GROMACS .gro file of C-alpha atoms in nm:
model
  344
    1MET     CA    1  -8.682  -5.576  -6.430
    2SER     CA    2  -8.346  -5.580  -6.682
    3MET     CA    3  -8.325  -5.914  -6.912
    4LYS     CA    4  -8.031  -5.984  -6.734
    5GLU     CA    5  -8.170  -6.064  -6.461
    6ALA     CA    6  -8.495  -6.213  -6.589
    7ALA     CA    7  -8.239  -6.412  -6.721
    8GLU     CA    8  -8.034  -6.509  -6.380
    9ILE     CA    9  -8.408  -6.613  -6.268
   10PHE     CA   10  -8.447  -6.868  -6.562
   11LYS     CA   11  -8.088  -6.983  -6.507
   12GLN     CA   12  -8.146  -7.050  -6.159
   13PHE     CA   13  -8.498  -7.229  -6.199
   14GLN     CA   14  -8.326  -7.435  -6.482
   15SER     CA   15  -8.049  -7.566  -6.273
   16ASP     CA   16  -8.047  -7.873  -6.071
   17LYS     CA   17  -8.116  -7.698  -5.764
   18TRP     CA   18  -8.434  -7.700  -5.896
   19LEU     CA   19  -8.682  -7.977  -5.736
   20TYR     CA   20  -8.922  -8.098  -5.994
   21ASN     CA   21  -9.292  -8.120  -5.815
   22GLY     CA   22  -9.129  -8.014  -5.505
   23GLN     CA   23  -9.230  -7.617  -5.475
   24VAL     CA   24  -9.386  -7.484  -5.191
   25LEU     CA   25  -9.682  -7.175  -5.186
   26TRP     CA   26  -9.830  -7.055  -4.890
   27SER     CA   27 -10.093  -6.793  -4.751
   28GLY     CA   28 -10.223  -6.691  -4.439
   29VAL     CA   29  -9.934  -6.874  -4.229
   30SER     CA   30  -9.580  -6.730  -4.116
   31ARG     CA   31  -9.276  -6.779  -4.328
   32SER     CA   32  -9.086  -6.921  -4.096
   33GLN     CA   33  -9.378  -7.171  -4.101
   34ALA     CA   34  -9.311  -7.246  -4.427
   35GLN     CA   35  -8.963  -7.296  -4.492
   36GLU     CA   36  -9.003  -7.483  -4.162
   37TRP     CA   37  -9.247  -7.727  -4.336
   38ALA     CA   38  -9.085  -7.719  -4.618
   39ASP     CA   39  -8.750  -7.785  -4.498
   40ARG     CA   40  -8.885  -8.118  -4.301
   41HIS     CA   41  -9.089  -8.221  -4.613
   42HIS     CA   42  -8.735  -8.171  -4.886
   43MET     CA   43  -8.982  -7.924  -5.058
   44GLN     CA   44  -8.839  -7.602  -5.153
   45THR     CA   45  -8.997  -7.235  -5.125
   46LEU     CA   46  -8.972  -6.979  -5.336
   47THR     CA   47  -8.633  -6.831  -5.137
   48THR     CA   48  -8.523  -7.202  -5.158
   49ALA     CA   49  -8.540  -7.220  -5.517
   50MET     CA   50  -8.386  -6.898  -5.553
   51GLY     CA   51  -8.100  -6.968  -5.400
   52SER     CA   52  -7.857  -6.695  -5.394
   53LEU     CA   53  -8.100  -6.431  -5.550
   54MET     CA   54  -8.277  -6.384  -5.294
   55ASP     CA   55  -7.963  -6.446  -5.001
   56GLU     CA   56  -7.950  -6.102  -4.897
   57LEU     CA   57  -7.587  -6.137  -4.794
   58HIS     CA   58  -7.509  -6.269  -5.115
   59PRO     CA   59  -7.388  -5.998  -5.423
   60ASP     CA   60  -7.619  -6.158  -5.632
   61CYS     CA   61  -7.933  -6.065  -5.477
   62LEU     CA   62  -8.172  -5.876  -5.630
   63LYS     CA   63  -8.407  -5.622  -5.444
   64SER     CA   64  -8.761  -5.761  -5.339
   65SER     CA   65  -8.926  -5.581  -5.564
   66LYS     CA   66  -8.824  -5.758  -5.839
   67THR     CA   67  -8.861  -6.116  -5.709
   68PRO     CA   68  -9.048  -6.346  -5.947
   69HIS     CA   69  -9.395  -6.512  -5.855
   70GLN     CA   70  -9.455  -6.746  -6.133
   71TRP     CA   71  -9.392  -7.067  -6.085
   72GLY     CA   72  -9.292  -7.230  -6.493
   73GLN     CA   73  -9.230  -7.606  -6.457
   74GLY     CA   74  -9.424  -7.917  -6.292
   75ASP     CA   75  -9.716  -8.045  -6.250
   76LYS     CA   76  -9.788  -8.012  -5.901
   77VAL     CA   77  -9.785  -7.731  -5.657
   78THR     CA   78  -9.835  -7.751  -5.300
   79LEU     CA   79 -10.031  -7.481  -5.071
   80LEU     CA   80  -9.995  -7.390  -4.658
   81SER     CA   81 -10.284  -7.275  -4.532
   82PRO     CA   82 -10.510  -7.238  -4.248
   83PRO     CA   83 -10.816  -7.452  -4.261
   84PRO     CA   84 -11.126  -7.384  -4.404
   85PRO     CA   85 -11.363  -7.171  -4.392
   86GLU     CA   86 -11.100  -6.884  -4.358
   87ARG     CA   87 -10.831  -7.080  -4.573
   88PHE     CA   88 -10.786  -6.775  -4.771
   89HIS     CA   89 -10.818  -6.352  -4.718
   90PRO     CA   90 -11.159  -6.217  -4.783
   91SER     CA   91 -11.020  -5.926  -4.934
   92GLY     CA   92 -10.879  -6.179  -5.205
   93LEU     CA   93 -10.574  -5.990  -5.207
   94SER     CA   94 -10.351  -6.157  -5.042
   95ASN     CA   95 -10.006  -6.245  -5.234
   96TYR     CA   96 -10.106  -6.561  -5.330
   97GLN     CA   97 -10.490  -6.511  -5.414
   98ALA     CA   98 -10.329  -6.154  -5.699
   99ILE     CA   99 -10.032  -6.295  -5.784
  100GLU     CA  100  -9.964  -6.677  -5.786
  101GLN     CA  101 -10.277  -6.828  -5.800
  102PRO     CA  102 -10.383  -6.734  -6.157
  103ILE     CA  103 -10.066  -6.851  -6.257
  104VAL     CA  104 -10.024  -7.169  -6.074
  105GLN     CA  105 -10.376  -7.219  -6.248
  106GLY     CA  106 -10.349  -7.062  -6.586
  107LEU     CA  107 -10.539  -6.780  -6.585
  108ILE     CA  108 -10.227  -6.594  -6.648
  109GLY     CA  109  -9.988  -6.790  -6.938
  110GLU     CA  110 -10.039  -7.080  -7.112
  111TYR     CA  111  -9.911  -7.366  -6.848
  112ALA     CA  112 -10.133  -7.480  -6.560
  113VAL     CA  113 -10.060  -7.689  -6.269
  114GLN     CA  114 -10.228  -8.042  -6.293
  115LYS     CA  115 -10.269  -8.041  -5.920
  116ILE     CA  116 -10.305  -7.798  -5.618
  117MET     CA  117 -10.219  -7.979  -5.273
  118MET     CA  118 -10.313  -7.821  -4.985
  119VAL     CA  119 -10.196  -7.900  -4.638
  120HIS     CA  120 -10.294  -7.713  -4.274
  121PRO     CA  121 -10.001  -7.672  -4.095
  122THR     CA  122 -10.151  -7.488  -3.771
  123VAL     CA  123 -10.371  -7.798  -3.725
  124LYS     CA  124 -10.181  -8.036  -3.491
  125GLU     CA  125 -10.178  -8.397  -3.566
  126SER     CA  126 -10.242  -8.325  -3.925
  127GLU     CA  127  -9.954  -8.094  -4.057
  128GLU     CA  128  -9.871  -8.392  -4.255
  129PHE     CA  129 -10.198  -8.497  -4.458
  130SER     CA  130 -10.301  -8.321  -4.754
  131TYR     CA  131 -10.556  -8.311  -4.999
  132GLU     CA  132 -10.591  -8.214  -5.375
  133ALA     CA  133 -10.809  -7.850  -5.431
  134ALA     CA  134 -10.997  -7.758  -5.791
  135THR     CA  135 -10.770  -7.700  -6.003
  136VAL     CA  136 -10.851  -7.460  -6.349
  137LYS     CA  137 -11.003  -7.841  -6.521
  138PHE     CA  138 -11.244  -7.923  -6.268
  139ALA     CA  139 -11.363  -7.513  -6.313
  140SER     CA  140 -11.407  -7.584  -6.665
  141ILE     CA  141 -11.594  -7.874  -6.619
  142VAL     CA  142 -11.843  -7.719  -6.452
  143VAL     CA  143 -11.887  -7.411  -6.665
  144LEU     CA  144 -11.963  -7.671  -6.936
  145ALA     CA  145 -12.185  -7.844  -6.707
  146LEU     CA  146 -12.369  -7.536  -6.719
  147LEU     CA  147 -12.358  -7.482  -7.058
  148ILE     CA  148 -12.495  -7.778  -7.149
  149PHE     CA  149 -12.764  -7.730  -6.868
  150PHE     CA  150 -12.865  -7.367  -6.990
  151VAL     CA  151 -12.935  -7.483  -7.332
  152LEU     CA  152 -13.152  -7.820  -7.263
  153THR     CA  153 -13.304  -7.553  -7.043
  154GLN     CA  154 -13.408  -7.328  -7.293
  155TYR     CA  155 -13.486  -7.598  -7.565
  156ILE     CA  156 -13.763  -7.733  -7.317
  157THR     CA  157 -13.882  -7.438  -7.243
  158LEU     CA  158 -13.916  -7.317  -7.634
  159LEU     CA  159 -14.042  -7.671  -7.706
  160LEU     CA  160 -14.355  -7.616  -7.428
  161ILE     CA  161 -14.411  -7.259  -7.601
  162GLY     CA  162 -14.467  -7.460  -7.890
  163LEU     CA  163 -14.680  -7.685  -7.765
  164LEU     CA  164 -14.912  -7.475  -7.605
  165PHE     CA  165 -14.923  -7.259  -7.908
  166ALA     CA  166 -15.027  -7.550  -8.122
  167LEU     CA  167 -15.252  -7.656  -7.803
  168LEU     CA  168 -15.418  -7.286  -7.827
  169GLU     CA  169 -15.418  -7.306  -8.208
  170ARG     CA  170 -15.602  -7.648  -8.201
  171SER     CA  171 -15.895  -7.526  -7.960
  172GLN     CA  172 -15.900  -7.236  -8.152
  173SER     CA  173 -15.977  -7.460  -8.465
  174GLY     CA  174 -16.220  -7.697  -8.321
  175ASN     CA  175 -16.430  -7.354  -8.188
  176GLU     CA  176 -16.438  -7.278  -8.490
  177GLY     CA  177 -16.528  -7.573  -8.680
  178GLY     CA  178 -16.811  -7.598  -8.369
  179ARG     CA  179 -16.932  -7.269  -8.469
  180TYR     CA  180 -16.979  -7.401  -8.874
  181ARG     CA  181 -17.156  -7.741  -8.744
  182GLN     CA  182 -17.374  -7.538  -8.556
  183SER     CA  183 -17.475  -7.265  -8.838
  184GLN     CA  184 -17.485  -7.576  -9.089
  185CYS     CA  185 -17.755  -7.711  -8.851
  186ASN     CA  186 -17.930  -7.435  -8.799
  187HIS     CA  187 -17.915  -7.407  -9.232
  188ASN     CA  188 -18.072  -7.764  -9.214
  189ASP     CA  189 -18.361  -7.735  -8.924
  190GLY     CA  190 -18.485  -7.362  -9.065
  191LYS     CA  191 -18.440  -7.306  -9.428
  192ASP     CA  192 -18.659  -7.037  -9.397
  193SER     CA  193 -18.515  -6.838  -9.154
  194TRP     CA  194 -18.152  -6.905  -9.306
  195ASP     CA  195 -18.329  -6.754  -9.656
  196GLU     CA  196 -18.453  -6.457  -9.443
  197ILE     CA  197 -18.126  -6.412  -9.314
  198ASN     CA  198 -17.984  -6.485  -9.689
  199GLY     CA  199 -18.193  -6.231  -9.876
  200ASN     CA  200 -18.209  -5.936  -9.606
  201GLY     CA  201 -17.908  -5.909  -9.391
  202VAL     CA  202 -17.652  -6.132  -9.639
  203ALA     CA  203 -17.710  -5.968  -9.950
  204GLU     CA  204 -17.711  -5.648  -9.822
  205LEU     CA  205 -17.348  -5.762  -9.718
  206GLY     CA  206 -17.274  -5.862 -10.075
  207VAL     CA  207 -17.169  -6.228  -9.953
  208THR     CA  208 -17.388  -6.520 -10.084
  209PRO     CA  209 -17.354  -6.857  -9.764
  210SER     CA  210 -17.163  -7.083  -9.985
  211ARG     CA  211 -16.833  -6.806  -9.996
  212THR     CA  212 -16.888  -6.819  -9.630
  213THR     CA  213 -16.932  -7.136  -9.526
  214LYS     CA  214 -16.590  -7.236  -9.752
  215ALA     CA  215 -16.347  -6.982  -9.565
  216GLU     CA  216 -16.437  -7.112  -9.252
  217PRO     CA  217 -16.220  -7.433  -9.347
  218HIS     CA  218 -16.004  -7.231  -9.541
  219ALA     CA  219 -15.912  -7.040  -9.236
  220GLN     CA  220 -15.907  -7.348  -9.019
  221THR     CA  221 -15.630  -7.494  -9.302
  222LYS     CA  222 -15.433  -7.174  -9.266
  223ALA     CA  223 -15.434  -7.186  -8.907
  224GLU     CA  224 -15.285  -7.571  -8.911
  225ASP     CA  225 -15.099  -7.467  -9.199
  226LYS     CA  226 -14.931  -7.147  -8.954
  227ALA     CA  227 -14.907  -7.366  -8.667
  228ARG     CA  228 -14.673  -7.618  -8.857
  229LYS     CA  229 -14.462  -7.395  -9.017
  230LYS     CA  230 -14.414  -7.233  -8.661
  231ALA     CA  231 -14.332  -7.577  -8.482
  232LYS     CA  232 -14.090  -7.671  -8.793
  233ALA     CA  233 -13.974  -7.312  -8.736
  234ASP     CA  234 -13.907  -7.419  -8.331
  235GLU     CA  235 -13.752  -7.740  -8.401
  236LYS     CA  236 -13.516  -7.635  -8.630
  237SER     CA  237 -13.376  -7.327  -8.451
  238HIS     CA  238 -13.387  -7.642  -8.117
  239ALA     CA  239 -13.161  -7.844  -8.373
  240LEU     CA  240 -12.964  -7.509  -8.450
  241ALA     CA  241 -12.884  -7.450  -8.099
  242GLU     CA  242 -12.827  -7.783  -7.993
  243GLU     CA  243 -12.542  -7.888  -8.297
  244LYS     CA  244 -12.400  -7.497  -8.175
  245ALA     CA  245 -12.349  -7.610  -7.777
  246ARG     CA  246 -12.253  -7.978  -7.922
  247LYS     CA  247 -11.982  -7.848  -8.134
  248LYS     CA  248 -11.919  -7.519  -7.813
  249VAL     CA  249 -11.874  -7.879  -7.593
  250ARG     CA  250 -11.637  -8.037  -7.877
  251ALA     CA  251 -11.419  -7.737  -7.926
  252LEU     CA  252 -11.382  -7.699  -7.488
  253LYS     CA  253 -11.289  -8.072  -7.525
  254GLN     CA  254 -11.019  -8.019  -7.796
  255ASP     CA  255 -10.899  -7.726  -7.668
  256GLU     CA  256 -10.862  -7.904  -7.347
  257ALA     CA  257 -10.706  -8.214  -7.507
  258ARG     CA  258 -10.461  -7.966  -7.622
  259LYS     CA  259 -10.365  -7.813  -7.324
  260LYS     CA  260 -10.326  -8.159  -7.151
  261ALA     CA  261 -10.129  -8.325  -7.455
  262LYS     CA  262  -9.881  -7.974  -7.454
  263ALA     CA  263  -9.846  -7.983  -7.062
  264GLU     CA  264  -9.759  -8.357  -7.053
  265LYS     CA  265  -9.498  -8.331  -7.369
  266GLU     CA  266  -9.366  -8.018  -7.179
  267SER     CA  267  -9.335  -8.217  -6.896
  268ARG     CA  268  -9.202  -8.590  -7.080
  269ALA     CA  269  -8.943  -8.291  -7.231
  270ARG     CA  270  -8.832  -8.134  -6.873
  271ALA     CA  271  -8.830  -8.511  -6.744
  272GLU     CA  272  -8.596  -8.629  -7.031
  273GLU     CA  273  -8.382  -8.304  -7.003
  274LYS     CA  274  -8.320  -8.362  -6.639
  275ALA     CA  275  -8.288  -8.756  -6.690
  276ARG     CA  276  -7.980  -8.625  -6.915
  277LYS     CA  277  -7.866  -8.379  -6.710
  278LYS     CA  278  -7.802  -8.654  -6.461
  279ALA     CA  279  -7.678  -8.875  -6.709
  280LYS     CA  280  -7.415  -8.656  -6.776
  281ALA     CA  281  -7.284  -8.607  -6.443
  282GLU     CA  282  -7.269  -8.905  -6.322
  283LYS     CA  283  -7.059  -9.078  -6.655
  284LYS     CA  284  -6.866  -8.745  -6.550
  285ALA     CA  285  -6.883  -8.817  -6.177
  286ARG     CA  286  -6.767  -9.199  -6.265
  287ALA     CA  287  -6.487  -9.066  -6.510
  288LEU     CA  288  -6.352  -8.838  -6.210
  289LYS     CA  289  -6.329  -9.179  -6.014
  290GLU     CA  290  -6.196  -9.343  -6.256
  291GLU     CA  291  -5.967  -9.102  -6.330
  292GLU     CA  292  -5.872  -9.074  -5.901
  293ALA     CA  293  -5.841  -9.457  -5.880
  294LYS     CA  294  -5.587  -9.469  -6.160
  295LYS     CA  295  -5.366  -9.213  -5.972
  296LYS     CA  296  -5.428  -9.403  -5.660
  297ALA     CA  297  -5.297  -9.727  -5.800
  298LYS     CA  298  -5.024  -9.556  -6.038
  299ALA     CA  299  -4.927  -9.388  -5.677
  300GLU     CA  300  -4.947  -9.665  -5.464
  301LYS     CA  301  -4.752  -9.930  -5.780
  302LYS     CA  302  -4.484  -9.648  -5.703
  303ALA     CA  303  -4.480  -9.650  -5.367
  304ARG     CA  304  -4.440 -10.048  -5.377
  305ALA     CA  305  -4.137  -9.996  -5.623
  306LEU     CA  306  -3.980  -9.781  -5.406
  307LYS     CA  307  -4.053  -9.967  -5.127
  308GLU     CA  308  -3.884 -10.314  -5.270
  309GLU     CA  309  -3.611 -10.096  -5.423
  310GLU     CA  310  -3.527  -9.978  -5.068
  311ALA     CA  311  -3.538 -10.389  -4.936
  312ARG     CA  312  -3.317 -10.454  -5.191
  313LYS     CA  313  -3.076 -10.203  -5.094
  314LYS     CA  314  -3.078 -10.268  -4.757
  315ALA     CA  315  -3.114 -10.631  -4.839
  316LYS     CA  316  -2.767 -10.570  -5.029
  317ALA     CA  317  -2.626 -10.330  -4.752
  318GLU     CA  318  -2.695 -10.635  -4.511
  319LYS     CA  319  -2.543 -10.844  -4.754
  320LYS     CA  320  -2.215 -10.684  -4.791
  321ALA     CA  321  -2.217 -10.566  -4.425
  322ARG     CA  322  -2.230 -11.031  -4.349
  323ALA     CA  323  -1.945 -11.050  -4.599
  324LEU     CA  324  -1.699 -10.818  -4.430
  325LYS     CA  325  -1.786 -10.938  -4.088
  326GLU     CA  326  -1.722 -11.250  -4.201
  327ALA     CA  327  -1.382 -11.142  -4.374
  328GLU     CA  328  -1.287 -11.003  -4.060
  329ALA     CA  329  -1.437 -11.262  -3.882
  330ARG     CA  330  -1.125 -11.476  -4.164
  331LYS     CA  331  -0.883 -11.239  -4.096
  332LYS     CA  332  -0.871 -11.273  -3.726
  333ALA     CA  333  -0.873 -11.642  -3.727
  334LYS     CA  334  -0.575 -11.646  -3.923
  335ALA     CA  335  -0.377 -11.433  -3.719
  336GLU     CA  336  -0.508 -11.610  -3.462
  337GLU     CA  337  -0.332 -11.908  -3.547
  338LYS     CA  338  -0.048 -11.715  -3.699
  339SER     CA  339   0.050 -11.602  -3.350
  340LYS     CA  340  -0.006 -11.913  -3.196
  341ALA     CA  341   0.200 -12.102  -3.434
  342GLN     CA  342   0.509 -11.847  -3.355
  343HIS     CA  343   0.478 -11.904  -2.984
  344ARG     CA  344   0.539 -12.239  -3.038
   0.00000   0.00000   0.00000
């Protein structure tokens, strides 16, 4: 597509012919049915919105291979489709699924509509009913919820593993302490046998009884210290994971808020621009109407003046005719009197 053709399409979509939030897409229904539904509800299909650019009889018409599918304005779009479960084509390769849906959901480009309204015109008595389909915003919330659930699950799992290890360490330490206490009892009850063991067995190893009894509580303390360190490390790891998840959630919320603010700002700007254009058009229309009224008043005044002038001329002519008639009558009367006088 050339820059000139793209500019023509952009100009068409920025003109007064574009209906704000009045666009209709369709999938799985015939074009004629979609066009009829859109016309009946005073909305636009792509063909209507493109105007002469898609009229094959018009010289400005573009080739069908160059038809744009992006709808870059508005907060809402209406989609006509068959009812569930066959709402969309199972292949996922229809024009709407492959081209239009990623654009209106904001997956391609930076702008996404806020609402996708579903209508099923093929179902009798429900072709006037519409409902909102899930948008990318809803999908983002679902993904965020799943992410939080995953992080919490991992945290709980690691916590349970840490508790299990701590219990095992404590149990092992308790067994060692029991063996130590049993050794002490044996030492107290049978000193002779202990001395014998100490003299024969332990002496051969070069280890005294006092060193052996001191090593066991040291090992227990070391195991407990190791368990405490591990629990502390696990707690720190969980805290870091939690903080990371919180940061990610905050970042997602901030990004969502930025996108929403941007969309609202663009929507307000478009509405203000449309209002300015409308006010300008109304002002121009009023000026034309006033000019037309002035011209009409001037013409009427001129016509009245001509009519009055003609009436004055007519009255003057009638007056002159009456005067001539009266003079003629006087002359005639005078002549008659003179004639009578002569006869006498």
